Coordinates of C-alpha atoms and ligand atoms in Angstrom, one line a residue:
Chain A
M998 CA 0.0 0.0 0.0
S999 CA 2.7 2.5 0.9
E1000 CA 4.5 1.5 -2.3
F1001 CA 1.4 2.5 -4.3
I1002 CA 1.1 5.7 -2.4
I1003 CA 4.7 6.8 -2.8
F1004 CA 4.9 5.9 -6.5
S1005 CA 1.5 7.5 -7.2
L1006 CA 2.7 10.7 -5.4
L1007 CA 5.8 10.8 -7.5
N1008 CA 3.9 10.2 -10.7
T1009 CA 1.4 12.8 -9.7
L1010 CA 4.1 15.3 -9.2
I1011 CA 5.7 14.5 -12.6
Y1012 CA 2.5 14.4 -14.5
G1013 CA 1.1 17.4 -12.6
L1014 CA 4.2 19.6 -13.3
L1015 CA 4.0 18.6 -17.0
L1016 CA 0.4 19.6 -17.1
F1017 CA 1.3 22.9 -15.4
M1018 CA 4.0 23.5 -18.0
L1019 CA 1.3 23.3 -20.6
S1020 CA -1.5 25.0 -18.8
S1021 CA 0.5 28.0 -17.4
G1022 CA 1.0 29.5 -20.8
L1023 CA -2.6 28.8 -21.9
T1024 CA -4.1 30.4 -18.8
L1025 CA -1.8 33.5 -18.9
I1026 CA -2.6 34.0 -22.6
F1027 CA -6.3 33.8 -21.8
G1028 CA -5.9 36.1 -18.8
L1029 CA -4.0 38.7 -20.8
M1030 CA -5.6 38.6 -24.2
N1031 CA -8.9 36.9 -23.7
V1032 CA -7.9 34.3 -26.3
L1033 CA -8.7 30.7 -25.7
N1034 CA -5.9 29.1 -27.7
F1035 CA -7.1 25.8 -29.1
A1036 CA -3.7 25.2 -30.7
H1037 CA -1.8 25.4 -27.5
A1038 CA -1.2 21.7 -27.3
S1039 CA 0.1 21.8 -30.8
F1040 CA 3.1 23.7 -29.4
Y1041 CA 3.7 20.7 -27.2
M1042 CA 3.7 18.4 -30.2
L1043 CA 6.0 20.8 -32.1
G1044 CA 8.4 20.7 -29.1
A1045 CA 8.6 17.0 -29.3
Y1046 CA 9.2 16.9 -33.0
F1047 CA 11.7 19.7 -33.0
A1048 CA 13.6 17.9 -30.1
Y1049 CA 13.6 14.7 -32.1
Q1050 CA 15.0 16.4 -35.2
V1051 CA 17.6 18.5 -33.3
S1052 CA 18.7 15.6 -31.1
L1053 CA 19.4 13.5 -34.2
K1054 CA 21.9 16.2 -35.2
V1055 CA 23.4 17.5 -32.0
G1056 CA 22.1 15.4 -29.2
F1057 CA 19.5 15.6 -26.5
I1058 CA 20.9 18.3 -24.2
P1059 CA 21.2 21.0 -26.9
A1060 CA 17.7 20.0 -28.1
L1061 CA 16.4 20.6 -24.6
F1062 CA 17.2 24.3 -25.1
L1063 CA 16.9 24.8 -28.9
A1064 CA 13.5 23.1 -29.4
P1065 CA 11.6 25.2 -26.9
L1066 CA 13.3 28.2 -28.3
G1067 CA 12.2 27.3 -31.8
V1068 CA 8.6 26.7 -30.6
A1069 CA 8.7 30.1 -28.8
V1070 CA 9.7 31.8 -32.1
V1071 CA 6.8 30.0 -33.9
G1072 CA 4.5 31.2 -31.1
M1073 CA 5.6 34.8 -31.4
L1074 CA 5.1 34.7 -35.2
V1075 CA 1.6 33.3 -34.7
E1076 CA 0.8 36.1 -32.3
R1077 CA 2.4 38.9 -34.2
Y1078 CA 1.2 38.1 -37.7
G1079 CA -1.9 36.0 -37.0
L1080 CA -3.8 36.6 -33.8
R1081 CA -3.0 40.3 -33.6
R1082 CA -4.7 40.9 -36.9
V1083 CA -7.6 38.6 -36.3
H1084 CA -8.1 40.2 -32.9
A1085 CA -9.7 43.2 -34.5
H1086 CA -12.5 40.9 -35.7
G1087 CA -13.5 39.7 -32.3
H1088 CA -13.4 36.6 -30.2
V1089 CA -15.2 34.2 -32.4
A1090 CA -12.7 34.9 -35.2
E1091 CA -9.8 34.4 -32.8
L1092 CA -11.2 31.1 -31.6
L1093 CA -11.7 29.9 -35.2
F1094 CA -8.2 31.0 -36.0
T1095 CA -6.6 28.9 -33.3
F1096 CA -8.9 26.1 -34.2
G1097 CA -7.7 26.2 -37.8
L1098 CA -4.1 26.5 -36.6
F1099 CA -4.5 23.3 -34.5
F1100 CA -5.5 21.2 -37.6
L1101 CA -3.0 23.0 -39.8
L1102 CA -0.1 22.1 -37.5
D1103 CA -1.3 18.6 -37.2
E1104 CA -1.3 18.1 -40.9
L1105 CA 2.0 19.9 -41.3
V1106 CA 3.6 17.4 -38.9
V1107 CA 2.1 14.5 -40.8
L1108 CA 3.4 16.0 -44.0
I1109 CA 7.0 16.3 -42.7
W1110 CA 7.4 13.4 -40.3
G1111 CA 4.6 11.0 -41.4
R1112 CA 1.6 9.5 -39.8
N1113 CA 3.5 7.0 -37.6
P1114 CA 5.3 7.8 -34.4
V1115 CA 8.9 8.9 -34.8
D1116 CA 11.7 7.2 -33.0
Y1117 CA 12.3 9.9 -30.3
Q1118 CA 14.1 8.1 -27.6
I1119 CA 15.0 8.8 -24.0
P1120 CA 18.8 9.6 -24.1
A1121 CA 21.0 6.6 -23.2
F1122 CA 22.7 8.5 -20.4
L1123 CA 19.4 8.9 -18.5
D1124 CA 18.1 5.4 -19.2
F1125 CA 18.8 3.6 -16.0
P1126 CA 17.0 3.0 -12.7
L1127 CA 17.7 5.8 -10.3
F1128 CA 16.6 3.9 -7.2
T1129 CA 14.5 0.9 -6.5
L1130 CA 11.8 1.0 -3.9
F1131 CA 9.7 -2.0 -2.9
N1132 CA 11.0 -3.9 -5.9
S1133 CA 9.9 -1.1 -8.4
D1134 CA 12.3 1.0 -10.3
F1135 CA 12.2 4.8 -10.5
S1136 CA 14.0 5.7 -13.7
A1137 CA 16.6 8.4 -13.9
Y1138 CA 14.6 10.0 -16.7
R1139 CA 11.6 10.5 -14.5
G1140 CA 13.9 12.1 -12.0
F1141 CA 15.2 14.3 -14.8
M1142 CA 11.7 15.3 -15.8
L1143 CA 11.0 16.2 -12.2
V1144 CA 14.2 18.4 -12.0
V1145 CA 13.4 20.2 -15.3
S1146 CA 9.8 20.8 -14.2
I1147 CA 10.8 22.2 -10.8
A1148 CA 13.5 24.4 -12.3
M1149 CA 10.9 25.7 -14.8
F1150 CA 8.4 26.3 -12.0
I1151 CA 10.9 28.2 -9.9
S1152 CA 12.1 30.4 -12.8
M1153 CA 8.6 31.2 -13.8
Y1154 CA 7.8 32.1 -10.2
L1155 CA 10.8 34.4 -10.1
V1156 CA 10.0 36.1 -13.4
I1157 CA 6.4 36.8 -12.5
N1158 CA 7.0 37.9 -8.9
R1159 CA 10.5 39.5 -8.9
T1160 CA 10.9 41.2 -12.2
R1161 CA 9.5 44.3 -13.8
I1162 CA 8.2 42.5 -16.8
G1163 CA 6.4 40.2 -14.3
L1164 CA 4.9 43.2 -12.7
I1165 CA 3.7 44.4 -16.0
I1166 CA 2.2 41.0 -16.8
Q1167 CA 0.4 40.9 -13.5
A1168 CA -1.1 44.3 -13.9
S1169 CA -2.1 43.5 -17.5
L1170 CA -4.0 40.5 -16.3
T1171 CA -6.6 42.9 -14.9
H1172 CA -6.1 46.2 -16.7
A1173 CA -4.1 45.8 -19.9
E1174 CA -5.3 49.1 -21.4
M1175 CA -4.2 51.1 -18.3
V1176 CA -0.7 49.5 -18.4
N1177 CA -0.6 50.5 -22.1
V1178 CA -1.4 54.2 -21.4
L1179 CA 1.2 54.3 -18.7
G1180 CA 3.7 53.9 -21.5
H1181 CA 4.4 50.2 -21.5
N1182 CA 4.3 48.4 -24.8
V1183 CA 1.6 46.0 -24.0
P1184 CA 1.2 44.5 -27.5
S1185 CA 4.8 43.4 -27.5
V1186 CA 4.4 42.0 -23.9
F1187 CA 1.5 40.0 -25.3
M1188 CA 3.8 38.7 -28.1
Y1189 CA 6.5 37.6 -25.7
V1190 CA 4.1 36.0 -23.3
F1191 CA 2.5 34.1 -26.1
G1192 CA 6.0 33.0 -27.2
A1193 CA 7.0 32.0 -23.7
G1194 CA 3.8 30.1 -23.2
A1195 CA 4.4 28.3 -26.5
G1196 CA 8.0 27.7 -25.5
L1197 CA 6.9 26.1 -22.2
A1198 CA 4.5 23.9 -24.0
G1199 CA 7.3 23.0 -26.3
L1200 CA 9.5 22.1 -23.3
A1201 CA 6.8 19.8 -22.1
G1202 CA 6.9 18.2 -25.5
V1203 CA 10.7 17.8 -25.4
I1204 CA 10.8 16.0 -22.0
G1205 CA 7.4 14.3 -22.5
G1206 CA 7.6 13.3 -26.1
N1207 CA 10.3 10.6 -25.6
Y1208 CA 8.8 9.4 -22.3
L1209 CA 5.4 9.0 -23.9
V1210 CA 5.3 8.8 -27.7
T1211 CA 5.9 11.4 -30.4
E1212 CA 3.2 11.1 -33.0
P1213 CA 0.7 13.4 -34.8
G1214 CA -2.1 12.5 -32.4
M1215 CA -0.2 13.7 -29.3
A1216 CA -1.7 17.3 -29.4
Q1217 CA -5.2 15.9 -29.6
A1218 CA -4.5 13.5 -26.7
L1219 CA -3.3 16.1 -24.3
G1220 CA -5.2 19.2 -25.5
P1221 CA -8.6 18.6 -23.8
I1222 CA -7.1 17.8 -20.4
V1223 CA -5.1 21.1 -20.5
F1224 CA -8.3 22.9 -21.0
V1225 CA -9.8 21.1 -18.1
V1226 CA -6.9 22.3 -16.0
I1227 CA -7.3 25.9 -16.7
V1228 CA -11.1 25.8 -16.3
V1229 CA -10.9 24.0 -13.0
G1230 CA -8.1 26.3 -11.8
G1231 CA -9.8 29.4 -12.8
M1232 CA -9.2 31.0 -16.2
G1233 CA -6.3 33.4 -16.1
S1234 CA -5.0 32.3 -12.7
L1235 CA -1.5 30.9 -12.6
T1236 CA -1.8 29.7 -9.0
G1237 CA -5.1 28.1 -10.0
A1238 CA -3.5 26.3 -12.9
F1239 CA -0.8 25.0 -10.6
V1240 CA -3.2 23.7 -8.0
S1241 CA -5.5 22.1 -10.5
S1242 CA -2.6 20.5 -12.5
L1243 CA -1.5 18.7 -9.4
L1244 CA -5.1 17.9 -8.4
L1245 CA -6.1 16.5 -11.8
A1246 CA -2.8 14.6 -12.1
G1247 CA -3.5 13.1 -8.6
L1248 CA -7.0 12.3 -9.5
Q1249 CA -5.9 10.4 -12.6
T1250 CA -2.9 8.7 -11.1
F1251 CA -4.6 7.5 -8.0
A1252 CA -7.7 6.4 -9.9
V1253 CA -5.5 3.9 -11.8
G1254 CA -4.9 2.0 -8.6
M1255 CA -8.5 2.0 -7.4
E1256 CA -9.6 -1.4 -8.5
F1257 CA -12.9 -1.2 -6.7
S1258 CA -16.3 0.3 -7.4
L1259 CA -18.5 2.6 -5.5
A1260 CA -20.6 -0.4 -4.5
D1261 CA -17.5 -2.0 -2.9
L1262 CA -16.9 1.3 -1.1
F1263 CA -20.5 1.4 0.2
M1264 CA -20.1 -2.2 1.3
K1265 CA -17.2 -1.1 3.5
F1266 CA -19.6 1.1 5.4
G1267 CA -22.1 -1.6 5.7
V1268 CA -24.4 -0.5 2.9
N1269 CA -25.1 -3.3 0.5
V1270 CA -26.1 -2.1 -3.0
Q1271 CA -28.9 -4.4 -4.2
S1272 CA -30.1 -2.4 -7.1
D1273 CA -30.0 -4.4 -10.4
G1274 CA -31.0 -1.5 -12.7
I1275 CA -28.8 1.0 -14.4
I1276 CA -28.0 2.6 -11.0
G1277 CA -26.6 -0.7 -9.8
D1278 CA -24.6 -1.0 -13.0
I1279 CA -23.1 2.4 -12.5
L1280 CA -22.2 1.8 -8.9
R1281 CA -20.4 -1.4 -9.9
I1282 CA -18.1 0.3 -12.4
Q1283 CA -14.5 0.0 -11.3
I1284 CA -13.1 3.5 -10.4
A1285 CA -9.9 2.7 -12.3
N1286 CA -11.9 2.4 -15.5
T1287 CA -13.3 5.9 -15.1
R1288 CA -9.8 7.4 -15.2
A1289 CA -10.1 9.1 -18.6
M1290 CA -13.5 10.5 -17.8
L1291 CA -12.9 11.9 -14.3
P1292 CA -11.3 15.2 -15.3
F1293 CA -14.1 16.1 -17.6
L1294 CA -16.7 15.1 -15.1
F1295 CA -14.8 17.3 -12.6
M1296 CA -14.8 20.2 -15.1
I1297 CA -18.5 20.0 -15.8
I1298 CA -19.4 19.9 -12.2
M1299 CA -17.1 22.8 -11.6
L1300 CA -18.7 24.8 -14.4
I1301 CA -22.1 24.2 -12.9
F1302 CA -21.3 25.0 -9.3
R1303 CA -18.3 27.3 -9.4
P1304 CA -18.0 28.7 -12.9
K1305 CA -15.0 30.9 -12.1
G1306 CA -12.9 27.9 -11.1
L1307 CA -10.9 27.3 -7.9
L1308 CA -9.0 30.6 -7.9
G1309 CA -10.5 32.5 -10.8
V1310 CA -11.3 36.1 -10.6
R1311 CA -13.6 36.6 -13.6
E1312 CA -17.3 36.4 -13.0
E1313 CA -18.5 36.4 -16.6
Chain B
M1397 CA 1.2 73.0 -26.0
F1398 CA -1.7 70.8 -26.7
S1399 CA -4.5 71.1 -29.2
V1400 CA -7.2 69.1 -30.9
N1401 CA -8.8 70.0 -34.2
N1402 CA -11.8 68.6 -35.9
L1403 CA -11.7 65.4 -33.8
H1404 CA -14.1 62.6 -34.8
A1405 CA -14.4 59.3 -32.9
Y1406 CA -16.4 56.2 -33.5
Y1407 CA -17.5 53.1 -31.6
G1408 CA -18.1 50.7 -34.4
Q1409 CA -20.9 52.3 -36.4
S1410 CA -21.8 55.0 -33.9
H1411 CA -20.2 58.4 -34.6
I1412 CA -19.6 59.8 -31.1
L1413 CA -17.4 62.9 -31.5
R1414 CA -18.3 65.3 -34.3
G1415 CA -15.5 67.7 -34.7
V1416 CA -14.2 68.5 -31.2
E1417 CA -11.8 71.4 -31.0
F1418 CA -9.9 72.8 -28.0
S1419 CA -6.5 73.6 -26.7
V1420 CA -4.5 73.6 -23.5
G1421 CA -1.6 76.0 -22.8
P1422 CA 1.5 75.4 -20.7
G1423 CA 0.7 75.1 -17.0
E1424 CA -2.9 75.7 -17.7
I1425 CA -5.9 74.0 -16.1
V1426 CA -8.6 73.6 -18.7
S1427 CA -11.9 71.9 -17.8
L1428 CA -14.1 69.9 -20.1
L1429 CA -17.6 69.9 -18.8
G1430 CA -20.8 68.3 -20.0
R1431 CA -23.7 66.1 -19.1
N1432 CA -23.7 62.3 -19.0
G1433 CA -22.8 60.6 -22.3
V1434 CA -21.8 63.7 -24.3
G1435 CA -18.4 62.2 -25.1
R1436 CA -16.0 63.7 -22.6
S1437 CA -14.4 60.3 -21.8
T1438 CA -14.4 59.4 -25.4
T1439 CA -12.4 62.6 -26.1
C1440 CA -9.7 61.4 -23.7
K1441 CA -9.7 57.9 -25.1
A1442 CA -9.4 59.2 -28.6
I1443 CA -6.4 61.4 -27.6
M1444 CA -4.7 58.3 -26.0
G1445 CA -5.3 56.3 -29.2
L1446 CA -7.7 53.9 -27.5
V1447 CA -10.7 54.5 -29.8
K1448 CA -10.9 54.8 -33.6
H1449 CA -10.7 58.5 -34.5
K1450 CA -10.0 61.0 -37.2
G1451 CA -8.7 64.6 -37.1
S1452 CA -5.7 66.3 -35.7
I1453 CA -4.1 66.0 -32.2
K1454 CA -1.1 68.1 -31.8
F1455 CA 1.3 67.9 -28.8
K1456 CA 4.4 70.1 -28.4
G1457 CA 4.0 71.1 -32.0
E1458 CA 3.9 67.5 -33.3
E1459 CA 1.0 65.5 -34.7
V1460 CA 0.4 62.4 -32.4
G1461 CA -2.9 61.3 -33.7
R1462 CA -1.5 58.3 -35.5
D1463 CA 0.7 57.0 -32.6
K1464 CA 0.1 53.9 -30.5
P1465 CA -1.1 54.5 -26.9
H1466 CA 2.2 53.7 -25.3
I1467 CA 4.1 56.0 -27.6
I1468 CA 1.6 58.8 -26.9
A1469 CA 2.2 58.2 -23.1
R1470 CA 6.0 58.2 -23.6
K1471 CA 5.8 61.5 -25.4
G1472 CA 4.4 63.0 -22.2
I1473 CA 0.7 62.7 -22.1
G1474 CA -0.7 61.2 -18.9
Y1475 CA -4.3 59.8 -18.6
V1476 CA -6.2 59.1 -15.4
P1477 CA -9.4 57.2 -16.5
E1478 CA -12.7 57.7 -14.8
D1479 CA -12.8 54.1 -13.5
R1480 CA -9.3 54.8 -12.0
S1481 CA -8.0 51.4 -13.1
I1482 CA -6.1 50.7 -10.0
F1483 CA -4.3 47.3 -10.3
P1484 CA -6.2 45.6 -7.5
T1485 CA -3.9 42.6 -7.0
L1486 CA -0.8 44.8 -6.7
T1487 CA 0.4 46.8 -3.8
V1488 CA 0.2 50.6 -3.6
Q1489 CA 3.9 50.7 -4.2
Q1490 CA 3.8 48.4 -7.1
N1491 CA 1.0 50.5 -8.6
L1492 CA 3.3 53.5 -8.3
E1493 CA 6.3 51.7 -9.8
L1494 CA 4.3 50.8 -12.8
G1495 CA 3.7 54.5 -13.4
M1496 CA 7.4 54.9 -14.1
K1497 CA 8.1 54.4 -17.8
S1498 CA 11.6 53.1 -17.1
V1499 CA 13.4 52.5 -13.8
K1500 CA 16.6 53.7 -15.3
K1501 CA 15.5 57.3 -15.8
P1502 CA 13.0 58.3 -13.2
G1503 CA 11.1 61.6 -13.8
K1504 CA 10.6 64.7 -11.7
W1505 CA 8.3 62.7 -9.3
T1506 CA 10.0 59.9 -7.3
L1507 CA 8.4 57.5 -4.9
D1508 CA 9.8 59.6 -2.0
D1509 CA 8.2 62.8 -3.4
V1510 CA 4.8 61.0 -3.6
Y1511 CA 5.1 59.6 -0.1
R1512 CA 6.2 62.9 1.3
Q1513 CA 3.2 64.7 -0.2
F1514 CA 0.8 61.9 0.5
P1515 CA 1.7 60.2 3.8
R1516 CA -1.5 58.2 3.6
L1517 CA -0.1 56.4 0.5
Q1518 CA 3.1 55.6 2.4
E1519 CA 1.2 54.2 5.3
R1520 CA -0.6 51.9 3.0
C1521 CA 2.3 51.2 0.6
N1522 CA 2.1 47.4 1.1
V1523 CA -1.7 47.2 0.9
C1524 CA -3.3 45.8 -2.2
G1525 CA -4.7 48.5 -4.5
G1526 CA -8.1 46.9 -4.4
H1527 CA -8.4 47.4 -0.6
L1528 CA -8.1 51.2 -0.7
S1529 CA -11.0 53.6 -0.2
G1530 CA -12.3 55.6 -3.1
G1531 CA -10.4 58.7 -2.2
E1532 CA -7.2 56.8 -1.7
Q1533 CA -7.6 55.1 -5.0
Q1534 CA -8.1 58.5 -6.7
M1535 CA -4.9 59.8 -5.1
L1536 CA -3.0 56.7 -6.1
T1537 CA -4.2 56.8 -9.7
I1538 CA -3.2 60.4 -10.1
C1539 CA 0.2 59.9 -8.4
R1540 CA 0.8 56.8 -10.6
S1541 CA 0.4 58.9 -13.7
L1542 CA 2.6 61.6 -12.2
M1543 CA 5.4 59.0 -11.7
G1544 CA 5.5 58.8 -15.5
D1545 CA 6.6 62.4 -15.7
P1546 CA 3.9 63.8 -18.0
D1547 CA 3.9 67.3 -19.4
F1548 CA 0.1 67.2 -19.9
I1549 CA -2.3 65.1 -17.9
M1550 CA -6.0 64.4 -18.5
I1551 CA -8.0 63.6 -15.4
D1552 CA -11.4 62.1 -15.9
E1553 CA -14.0 62.8 -13.2
P1554 CA -11.6 62.8 -10.2
T1555 CA -14.2 64.0 -7.7
E1556 CA -16.8 61.4 -8.7
G1557 CA -18.1 59.6 -5.6
L1558 CA -15.8 61.4 -3.1
A1559 CA -16.7 63.0 0.2
P1560 CA -16.9 66.8 0.1
Q1561 CA -13.8 67.2 2.1
M1562 CA -11.9 64.9 -0.2
V1563 CA -13.2 66.8 -3.2
E1564 CA -11.6 69.9 -1.9
T1565 CA -8.3 68.1 -1.3
M1566 CA -8.5 66.9 -4.9
G1567 CA -8.9 70.5 -6.2
E1568 CA -5.8 71.6 -4.2
L1569 CA -3.8 68.7 -5.6
I1570 CA -4.8 69.5 -9.2
A1571 CA -3.9 73.2 -8.7
R1572 CA -0.6 72.1 -7.3
I1573 CA 0.1 69.8 -10.3
A1574 CA -0.5 72.7 -12.7
K1575 CA 1.8 75.0 -10.6
S1576 CA 4.5 72.5 -11.0
G1577 CA 4.3 73.1 -14.8
I1578 CA 2.1 70.3 -15.9
S1579 CA -0.9 71.3 -18.1
V1580 CA -4.1 69.7 -17.0
L1581 CA -7.3 68.7 -18.8
L1582 CA -9.9 68.3 -16.1
V1583 CA -13.0 66.4 -17.2
E1584 CA -15.9 67.0 -14.9
Q1585 CA -19.7 66.8 -14.9
K1586 CA -20.2 69.0 -11.8
L1587 CA -18.9 72.5 -11.5
T1588 CA -17.6 72.0 -7.9
I1589 CA -13.9 72.3 -8.4
A1590 CA -13.8 73.2 -12.0
L1591 CA -15.1 76.8 -11.4
A1592 CA -12.6 77.3 -8.6
I1593 CA -9.4 76.1 -10.2
S1594 CA -9.8 76.3 -14.0
H1595 CA -8.1 78.9 -16.1
R1596 CA -10.4 78.2 -19.0
M1597 CA -13.5 76.0 -19.5
Y1598 CA -15.1 74.2 -22.4
V1599 CA -18.6 72.8 -22.4
M1600 CA -19.5 69.8 -24.5
G1601 CA -22.9 68.8 -25.9
H1602 CA -23.6 65.9 -28.3
G1603 CA -20.0 65.3 -29.4
Q1604 CA -19.1 69.0 -30.0
I1605 CA -17.8 71.9 -28.0
V1606 CA -20.7 74.3 -27.3
F1607 CA -19.0 76.9 -25.1
E1608 CA -15.5 78.2 -24.5
G1609 CA -14.4 80.8 -22.0
T1610 CA -13.0 81.8 -18.6
P1611 CA -14.8 80.8 -15.4
G1612 CA -15.9 84.5 -15.2
E1613 CA -17.4 84.4 -18.7
F1614 CA -19.1 81.1 -17.9
E1615 CA -20.8 82.5 -14.8
K1616 CA -22.3 85.3 -16.8
N1617 CA -23.7 83.0 -19.4
Q1618 CA -26.8 81.5 -17.9
T1619 CA -28.0 79.9 -21.1
V1620 CA -25.1 77.6 -21.5
R1621 CA -25.5 76.5 -18.0
K1622 CA -29.3 75.8 -18.4
E1623 CA -29.1 74.3 -21.8
W1624 CA -26.0 72.1 -21.5
L1625 CA -25.2 71.4 -17.9
E1626 CA -28.1 71.5 -15.5
V1627 CA -30.4 68.5 -15.6
Ligands
ATP3161 N1 -17.5 51.1 -25.5 C1 -18.5 51.7 -26.1 N2 -19.2 51.2 -27.1 C2 -20.2 51.9 -27.7 N3 -20.6 53.1 -27.3 C3 -20.0 53.7 -26.2 C4 -18.9 53.0 -25.6 N4 -18.5 53.8 -24.6 C5 -19.2 54.9 -24.6 N5 -20.2 54.8 -25.6 C6 -21.2 55.8 -26.0 O1 -20.5 57.0 -26.3 C7 -21.2 58.2 -25.8 C8 -20.2 59.0 -25.1 O2 -19.7 58.3 -24.0 P1 -18.6 58.9 -23.0 O3 -18.2 57.9 -22.1 O4 -17.6 59.6 -23.7 O5 -19.5 60.0 -22.2 P2 -19.1 61.0 -21.0 O6 -19.3 62.3 -21.6 O7 -17.8 60.6 -20.5 O8 -20.2 60.8 -19.9 P3 -20.2 59.8 -18.6 O9 -18.8 59.6 -18.2 O10 -21.0 60.6 -17.6 O11 -20.9 58.6 -19.0 C9 -22.3 57.7 -24.9 O12 -23.5 57.8 -25.7 C10 -22.0 56.2 -24.7 O13 -23.2 55.5 -24.7
MG3162 MG1 -17.1 59.8 -18.8

């Protein structure tokens, strides 16, 4: 049991920080520009493919820096020459723009790298068990993912809370126009934040793509859950995204091990579920089997009872 | 110093300003008066480049009508909007720091100056902007703009919702700003402080200027007052 808990906690932390790497950019972009970027997870995919391509030439470590940088540049171009123009035509146009971008990038990746997964491998020097606990290995690469994520988290915290640009970003989250008329170049701040958000998603792709799998469907696999994270956390709230990343990661990780149903749980408390109808069937579903559905259920319940999310500020 | 000629502004299809013209001289307090919805705030926003507009806006002899908002601000025009736009999640001090256009070359007004003149803001320097009273917020938003070292500042309804005593303090503050050499456009609905401190006044009605004169001339002209101000 303690083995299950310790490994689940570690996995929650890794998966949660990965989710945060993806959702932090998305939530900031929404908070600043009011744009719900459907193509955000595509930057994650691009990060993985860029890293694959770069590491073929110069190895994994340079790719760790170059690939996110490349994705950030793509992100800035998308903001500067795409979104900023579309912005004048309202939110629906923006939404459709990012929607189109999502499919465009998907098809572009297929065109260049093909429909099958590419052979993006964990680097050999990180491919060994770091420690063994209760007969299970914890791989060095997972430790590495943890270190990169924590380093990213700390740097982001420092930038937002200890620098002038961080102050400008925080103020723009509530009053972008005012920041602008105080003489700060808000449009270019938007561009850099969009680029940085894309770069962070790219970084998640670099360290997650080889751990999971690098294929055209990867943006689609992770995109929805990232949306769940920012809705649950509260759109535009970084702290909210952090809390909800860990929460949802925990929910999914721990659910895997829960090979019992609600009916079993009631039994523990002495309630015997007799119902044979549909209710009985639902109660007898194994919790582990609901893993994929839980986050969405959580989001829908959240939207009904607390639409602004855990730490959101917006009421609309 | 500052002048606007034949200014037109639009929100989508609606044509709000229809040829506004006025000017503000160096160190002068000029008030822009008018009833609700005549377009006073829109005038300020058009000057800052925040709404679609046509016409000429000249500042220090240079046309600034085509510039982006942050460029206009950097050229020396300060704007205090009617909603005050305090950054609610940031402290008083952080609000003031954001008024500075660059930390490397601070302007005439430093944090110390602001705190010396407004001990109340110093006492509350670590409090979140959102927790201030209306009067404190109004002080803060004006001081924040002063930190950006403007030569011309537009203040939109600074006395709105303030207690009478606070209104008087506000009048003194604005007079002091002008004495320090900054030209002021004071946008007001009520005559309270405008009559007392303005050098010249303009009255707006339906997107146009309908009266221009000194406070003395204004007081003699009962028709303007009846037709365009009193409700
Ligand atoms: N964002 C907007 N979209 C469309 N119309 C607007 C918008 N803002 C203002 N208006 C309209 O423009 C006109 C002028 O508004 P403005 O805010 O300039 O008035 P005002 O003179 O400042 O008065 P007050 O501050 O008392 O409302 C009003 O008729 C208002 O309804
Ligand atoms: Mg107004």
